[in-house]
CSV table of C-alpha atoms and ligand atoms in Angstrom, one decimal:
chain,number,residue,atom,x,y,z
A,27,UNK,CA,76.4,-190.5,217.4
A,28,UNK,CA,77.8,-190.3,213.9
A,29,UNK,CA,76.4,-186.8,213.5
A,30,UNK,CA,79.0,-185.3,216.1
A,31,UNK,CA,82.1,-187.6,215.2
A,32,UNK,CA,85.2,-186.5,213.8
A,33,UNK,CA,83.9,-187.1,210.5
A,34,UNK,CA,81.4,-184.9,210.7
A,35,UNK,CA,82.7,-182.3,212.7
A,36,UNK,CA,81.4,-179.5,210.6
A,37,UNK,CA,77.7,-180.8,211.2
A,38,UNK,CA,78.3,-179.9,214.9
A,39,UNK,CA,76.5,-176.8,214.7
A,40,UNK,CA,73.3,-178.7,213.1
A,41,UNK,CA,70.5,-179.4,215.5
A,42,UNK,CA,70.4,-183.3,215.3
A,43,UNK,CA,66.7,-183.3,216.7
A,44,UNK,CA,65.6,-181.0,213.8
A,45,UNK,CA,66.9,-182.5,210.7
A,46,UNK,CA,64.9,-182.8,207.8
A,47,UNK,CA,63.9,-186.2,207.1
A,48,UNK,CA,63.8,-185.9,203.4
A,49,UNK,CA,65.9,-183.3,201.4
A,50,UNK,CA,65.3,-182.8,197.8
A,51,UNK,CA,67.9,-180.8,195.3
A,52,UNK,CA,67.9,-179.5,191.9
A,53,UNK,CA,71.3,-179.9,190.7
A,54,UNK,CA,71.4,-176.5,188.8
A,55,UNK,CA,74.3,-174.4,187.6
A,56,UNK,CA,76.5,-177.2,185.9
A,57,UNK,CA,76.6,-175.6,182.5
A,58,UNK,CA,77.2,-172.1,184.0
A,59,UNK,CA,80.1,-173.6,186.0
A,60,UNK,CA,81.6,-175.0,182.9
A,61,UNK,CA,81.2,-171.9,180.7
A,62,UNK,CA,83.0,-169.9,183.1
A,63,UNK,CA,85.9,-171.9,183.0
A,64,UNK,CA,85.8,-172.2,179.1
A,65,UNK,CA,85.0,-175.9,179.4
A,66,UNK,CA,82.5,-177.8,177.3
A,67,UNK,CA,79.0,-178.2,179.4
A,68,UNK,CA,79.7,-181.9,180.0
A,69,UNK,CA,82.8,-180.8,181.9
A,70,UNK,CA,80.2,-179.0,184.3
A,71,UNK,CA,77.9,-182.3,184.3
A,72,UNK,CA,80.8,-184.4,185.4
A,73,UNK,CA,82.0,-182.3,188.3
A,74,UNK,CA,78.3,-182.3,189.0
A,75,UNK,CA,77.8,-186.0,189.2
A,76,UNK,CA,81.2,-185.9,191.8
A,77,UNK,CA,79.3,-183.2,193.7
A,78,UNK,CA,76.2,-185.6,193.8
A,79,UNK,CA,78.2,-188.4,195.2
A,80,UNK,CA,79.8,-186.1,198.0
A,81,UNK,CA,76.5,-184.9,198.8
A,82,UNK,CA,74.6,-188.0,199.1
A,83,UNK,CA,77.6,-189.6,201.3
A,84,UNK,CA,77.4,-186.5,203.7
A,85,UNK,CA,73.7,-186.9,203.9
A,86,UNK,CA,74.2,-190.7,204.9
A,87,UNK,CA,76.8,-189.6,207.5
A,88,UNK,CA,74.6,-187.0,209.1
A,89,UNK,CA,71.6,-189.1,209.4
A,90,UNK,CA,69.4,-187.5,206.6
A,91,UNK,CA,66.7,-190.6,205.4
A,92,UNK,CA,66.0,-189.7,202.0
A,93,UNK,CA,67.5,-187.4,199.5
A,94,UNK,CA,66.0,-186.8,196.0
A,95,UNK,CA,68.0,-185.4,193.2
A,96,UNK,CA,66.8,-184.0,189.9
A,97,UNK,CA,69.2,-185.3,187.5
A,98,UNK,CA,67.0,-185.3,183.9
A,99,UNK,CA,63.8,-183.8,183.6
A,100,UNK,CA,61.4,-184.6,180.8
A,101,UNK,CA,62.1,-181.3,179.3
A,102,UNK,CA,66.0,-182.0,179.3
A,103,UNK,CA,65.5,-184.0,175.8
A,104,UNK,CA,65.7,-180.7,174.0
A,105,UNK,CA,69.4,-180.1,174.9
A,106,UNK,CA,71.8,-181.0,172.2
A,107,UNK,CA,72.3,-184.5,171.6
A,108,UNK,CA,75.9,-184.5,172.9
A,109,UNK,CA,74.9,-183.1,176.0
A,110,UNK,CA,72.2,-185.5,176.4
A,111,UNK,CA,74.6,-188.4,175.6
A,112,UNK,CA,77.2,-186.9,178.3
A,113,UNK,CA,74.5,-187.1,181.1
A,114,UNK,CA,73.6,-190.5,180.1
A,115,UNK,CA,77.5,-191.7,180.0
A,116,UNK,CA,77.4,-190.0,183.5
A,117,UNK,CA,74.4,-191.8,184.7
A,118,UNK,CA,75.8,-195.2,183.4
A,119,UNK,CA,79.3,-194.7,184.9
A,120,UNK,CA,77.8,-193.7,188.4
A,121,UNK,CA,75.5,-196.8,188.5
A,122,UNK,CA,78.2,-199.3,187.2
A,123,UNK,CA,80.4,-197.7,190.3
A,124,UNK,CA,77.3,-197.6,192.6
A,125,UNK,CA,76.6,-201.5,192.1
A,126,UNK,CA,80.1,-202.0,193.1
A,127,UNK,CA,80.0,-200.4,196.2
A,128,UNK,CA,76.5,-200.8,197.5
A,129,UNK,CA,76.9,-203.7,199.7
A,130,UNK,CA,79.6,-201.7,201.7
A,131,UNK,CA,77.6,-198.3,201.8
A,132,UNK,CA,74.3,-199.9,201.9
A,133,UNK,CA,72.5,-197.0,200.3
A,134,UNK,CA,69.3,-197.8,198.8
A,135,UNK,CA,68.3,-196.5,195.2
A,136,UNK,CA,65.4,-195.7,193.7
A,137,UNK,CA,64.3,-193.9,190.3
A,138,UNK,CA,61.4,-191.3,189.7
A,139,UNK,CA,60.5,-191.1,186.1
A,140,UNK,CA,59.8,-192.7,182.9
A,141,UNK,CA,62.7,-194.8,182.3
A,142,UNK,CA,61.4,-197.0,179.4
A,143,UNK,CA,62.8,-194.6,177.0
A,144,UNK,CA,66.3,-194.9,178.3
A,145,UNK,CA,68.9,-197.2,176.7
A,146,UNK,CA,68.4,-200.8,177.6
A,147,UNK,CA,72.1,-200.7,179.2
A,148,UNK,CA,70.7,-198.0,181.5
A,149,UNK,CA,67.4,-199.8,182.0
A,150,UNK,CA,69.3,-202.7,183.0
A,151,UNK,CA,71.5,-201.0,185.4
A,152,UNK,CA,68.7,-199.3,187.0
A,153,UNK,CA,66.7,-202.7,187.7
A,154,UNK,CA,70.0,-204.0,189.1
A,155,UNK,CA,70.4,-201.1,191.6
A,156,UNK,CA,66.8,-201.1,192.5
A,157,UNK,CA,67.0,-205.2,192.9
A,158,UNK,CA,70.2,-204.9,195.3
A,159,UNK,CA,68.7,-202.0,197.5
A,160,UNK,CA,65.5,-204.0,198.2
A,161,UNK,CA,67.9,-205.6,201.0
A,162,UNK,CA,68.9,-202.4,202.7
A,163,UNK,CA,66.7,-200.1,204.8
A,164,UNK,CA,68.7,-197.2,205.4
A,165,UNK,CA,69.3,-194.0,203.8
A,166,UNK,CA,67.3,-193.9,200.6
A,167,UNK,CA,68.3,-192.0,197.4
A,168,UNK,CA,65.4,-190.9,194.8
A,169,UNK,CA,67.4,-190.2,191.2
A,170,UNK,CA,64.8,-188.3,189.0
A,171,UNK,CA,65.6,-189.6,185.6
A,172,UNK,CA,63.4,-188.4,182.7
A,173,UNK,CA,61.2,-187.0,185.3
A,174,UNK,CA,58.6,-184.1,185.5
A,175,UNK,CA,56.3,-183.2,188.4
A,176,UNK,CA,53.4,-182.7,185.7
A,177,UNK,CA,53.9,-185.8,184.1
A,178,UNK,CA,53.9,-187.8,187.1
A,179,UNK,CA,50.8,-186.3,188.5
A,180,UNK,CA,49.2,-187.2,185.1
A,181,UNK,CA,50.4,-190.7,185.1
A,182,UNK,CA,49.1,-191.1,188.7
A,183,UNK,CA,45.7,-189.7,187.6
A,184,UNK,CA,45.4,-192.3,184.7
A,185,UNK,CA,46.6,-195.5,186.9
A,186,UNK,CA,44.0,-194.0,189.6
A,187,UNK,CA,41.2,-193.9,186.9
A,188,UNK,CA,42.0,-197.4,185.7
A,189,UNK,CA,41.9,-198.8,189.0
A,190,UNK,CA,38.6,-196.8,190.0
A,191,UNK,CA,36.9,-198.7,187.1
A,192,UNK,CA,37.7,-202.0,188.5
A,193,UNK,CA,37.3,-201.0,192.6
A,194,UNK,CA,35.9,-197.6,193.1
A,195,UNK,CA,38.9,-196.6,195.5
A,196,UNK,CA,37.8,-193.4,197.1
A,197,UNK,CA,40.1,-190.6,196.0
A,198,UNK,CA,41.7,-188.4,198.4
A,199,UNK,CA,45.1,-187.1,198.9
A,200,UNK,CA,46.4,-190.4,200.9
A,201,UNK,CA,45.1,-192.8,198.0
A,202,UNK,CA,46.3,-190.4,195.0
A,203,UNK,CA,50.0,-190.2,196.8
A,204,UNK,CA,50.2,-194.0,196.4
A,205,UNK,CA,50.0,-193.6,192.7
A,206,UNK,CA,53.2,-191.3,192.4
A,207,UNK,CA,56.8,-192.4,192.3
A,208,UNK,CA,57.2,-191.4,195.7
A,209,UNK,CA,54.5,-193.7,197.0
A,210,UNK,CA,55.1,-194.5,200.5
A,211,UNK,CA,58.1,-191.8,201.2
A,212,UNK,CA,57.6,-188.6,203.4
A,213,UNK,CA,57.1,-185.4,201.4
A,214,UNK,CA,60.6,-183.5,201.1
A,215,UNK,CA,61.0,-181.2,204.0
A,216,UNK,CA,63.7,-179.1,202.3
A,217,UNK,CA,63.9,-178.3,198.5
A,218,UNK,CA,67.5,-177.0,197.4
A,219,UNK,CA,68.1,-175.1,194.2
A,220,UNK,CA,71.5,-174.0,193.7
A,221,UNK,CA,72.7,-171.5,191.1
A,222,UNK,CA,70.3,-168.2,191.6
A,223,UNK,CA,67.1,-169.6,189.9
A,224,UNK,CA,64.2,-169.2,192.4
A,225,UNK,CA,61.6,-171.8,190.5
A,226,UNK,CA,60.8,-175.3,190.9
A,227,UNK,CA,61.1,-176.1,187.4
A,228,UNK,CA,58.5,-179.1,187.4
A,229,UNK,CA,60.2,-180.6,190.3
A,230,UNK,CA,58.1,-182.8,192.6
A,231,UNK,CA,55.2,-180.5,192.3
A,232,UNK,CA,52.7,-182.7,194.4
A,233,UNK,CA,55.1,-183.4,197.2
A,234,UNK,CA,56.6,-179.7,197.3
A,235,UNK,CA,53.1,-178.5,199.0
A,236,UNK,CA,54.7,-177.6,202.3
A,237,UNK,CA,58.5,-178.1,201.5
A,238,UNK,CA,60.8,-175.6,202.7
A,239,UNK,CA,62.3,-174.0,199.9
A,240,UNK,CA,66.2,-172.8,200.3
A,241,UNK,CA,67.9,-171.0,197.0
A,242,UNK,CA,71.5,-170.1,197.0
A,243,UNK,CA,73.9,-168.4,194.0
A,244,UNK,CA,76.4,-171.1,194.3
A,245,UNK,CA,76.5,-173.5,191.2
A,246,UNK,CA,75.8,-176.9,191.7
A,247,UNK,CA,79.5,-178.2,190.9
A,248,UNK,CA,80.8,-175.8,193.7
A,249,UNK,CA,78.3,-177.0,196.1
A,250,UNK,CA,79.7,-179.1,199.3
A,251,UNK,CA,78.8,-180.1,202.8
A,252,UNK,CA,79.3,-176.6,204.0
A,253,UNK,CA,76.6,-175.4,201.7
A,254,UNK,CA,74.4,-178.3,202.6
A,255,UNK,CA,74.8,-177.6,206.4
A,256,UNK,CA,74.1,-173.7,205.5
A,257,UNK,CA,70.9,-174.9,203.9
A,258,UNK,CA,70.0,-177.1,207.1
A,259,UNK,CA,70.4,-174.6,209.4
A,260,UNK,CA,68.4,-172.0,207.5
A,261,UNK,CA,65.7,-174.8,207.6
A,262,UNK,CA,66.1,-175.5,211.6
A,263,UNK,CA,65.1,-171.6,211.8
A,264,UNK,CA,62.0,-171.9,209.8
A,265,UNK,CA,58.6,-172.1,211.6
A,266,UNK,CA,56.4,-174.9,210.0
A,267,UNK,CA,53.0,-174.3,210.1
A,268,UNK,CA,51.3,-176.5,207.5
A,269,UNK,CA,48.4,-173.6,207.3
A,270,UNK,CA,47.9,-173.5,211.2
A,271,UNK,CA,48.7,-171.2,213.6
A,272,UNK,CA,52.3,-170.9,215.6
A,273,UNK,CA,52.4,-173.1,218.5
A,274,UNK,CA,49.0,-175.2,217.6
A,275,UNK,CA,49.4,-178.5,216.3
A,276,UNK,CA,45.8,-178.9,215.0
B,6,FPP,C1,71.3,-178.7,185.6
B,6,FPP,O1,72.4,-177.6,185.0
B,6,FPP,C2,71.8,-180.0,185.5
B,6,FPP,C3,71.4,-181.1,184.5
B,6,FPP,C4,70.3,-180.9,183.6
B,6,FPP,C5,72.1,-182.2,184.6
B,6,FPP,C6,72.3,-182.7,185.9
B,6,FPP,C7,73.1,-183.9,186.1
B,6,FPP,C8,74.1,-184.4,186.8
B,6,FPP,C9,74.4,-183.6,187.8
B,6,FPP,C10,75.0,-185.4,186.6
B,6,FPP,C11,74.0,-186.7,186.6
B,6,FPP,C12,74.7,-187.9,187.1
B,6,FPP,C13,74.7,-188.2,188.3
B,6,FPP,C14,75.2,-189.6,188.8
B,6,FPP,C15,73.7,-187.7,189.5
B,6,FPP,P1,72.3,-176.9,183.9
B,6,FPP,O2,73.2,-177.7,182.8
B,6,FPP,O3,70.8,-176.7,183.3
B,6,FPP,O4,73.3,-175.7,184.3
B,6,FPP,P2,73.0,-174.2,183.4
B,6,FPP,O5,71.7,-173.8,184.1
B,6,FPP,O6,74.4,-173.3,184.3
B,6,FPP,O7,73.2,-174.0,181.9
């Protein structure tokens, strides 16, 4: 199995039977990483984008099925225009490169968030990336862009209300989940936030209900395969009870 192959020797300490199916990451700390080096914040984001690429590849190699990353929130528009532009440029660059390499890597990509206010160029790249992805059924990367957890829930509630007026579908957790960006996907098992902050910041509020949370002081640009192993190892030691009692499934 790939997990213990030469390529992933480091992953040898992980229990392949207890891997999280879905990992979600708040890629935080780019600005502080840059400031510590006297660099502009955009330099931190550029290294952060490389870290994302590296971590996504590693997730694929060790057999993680879903990776969801927070790239840009509904609140991030409050940042200086120059910084917003630098993040959009990085996304554009990444998507262009991803389109070139997708056939080889067979990584499925999805976008969570309201992308309708992004540039036409970005929207086209996103549409192309998602269309190519339709053909793949392996690892899936969900990139959250102009995403907010509350916004997602409100949109889902509006869409549900419109459907209810037409067909009166009963509302329960399962039917409601189908209106979220994450429709059809398992909830994240593990949510990682680097950079020392201990909050969710409007990330996957509905889906995080039973996620295990992992916080580390490492800044996102310094995050690597070893750090991900640490997070997964911590996850593998957790006792997930979902409100039940240890050792009982009901
Ligand atoms: C949070 O760090 C990071 C962001 C708001 C942007 C994340 C964007 C990227 C990693 C690049 C996106 C591109 C791709 C291809 C994924 P922060 O700026 O809030 O850091 P700070 O808290 O130290 O200021």
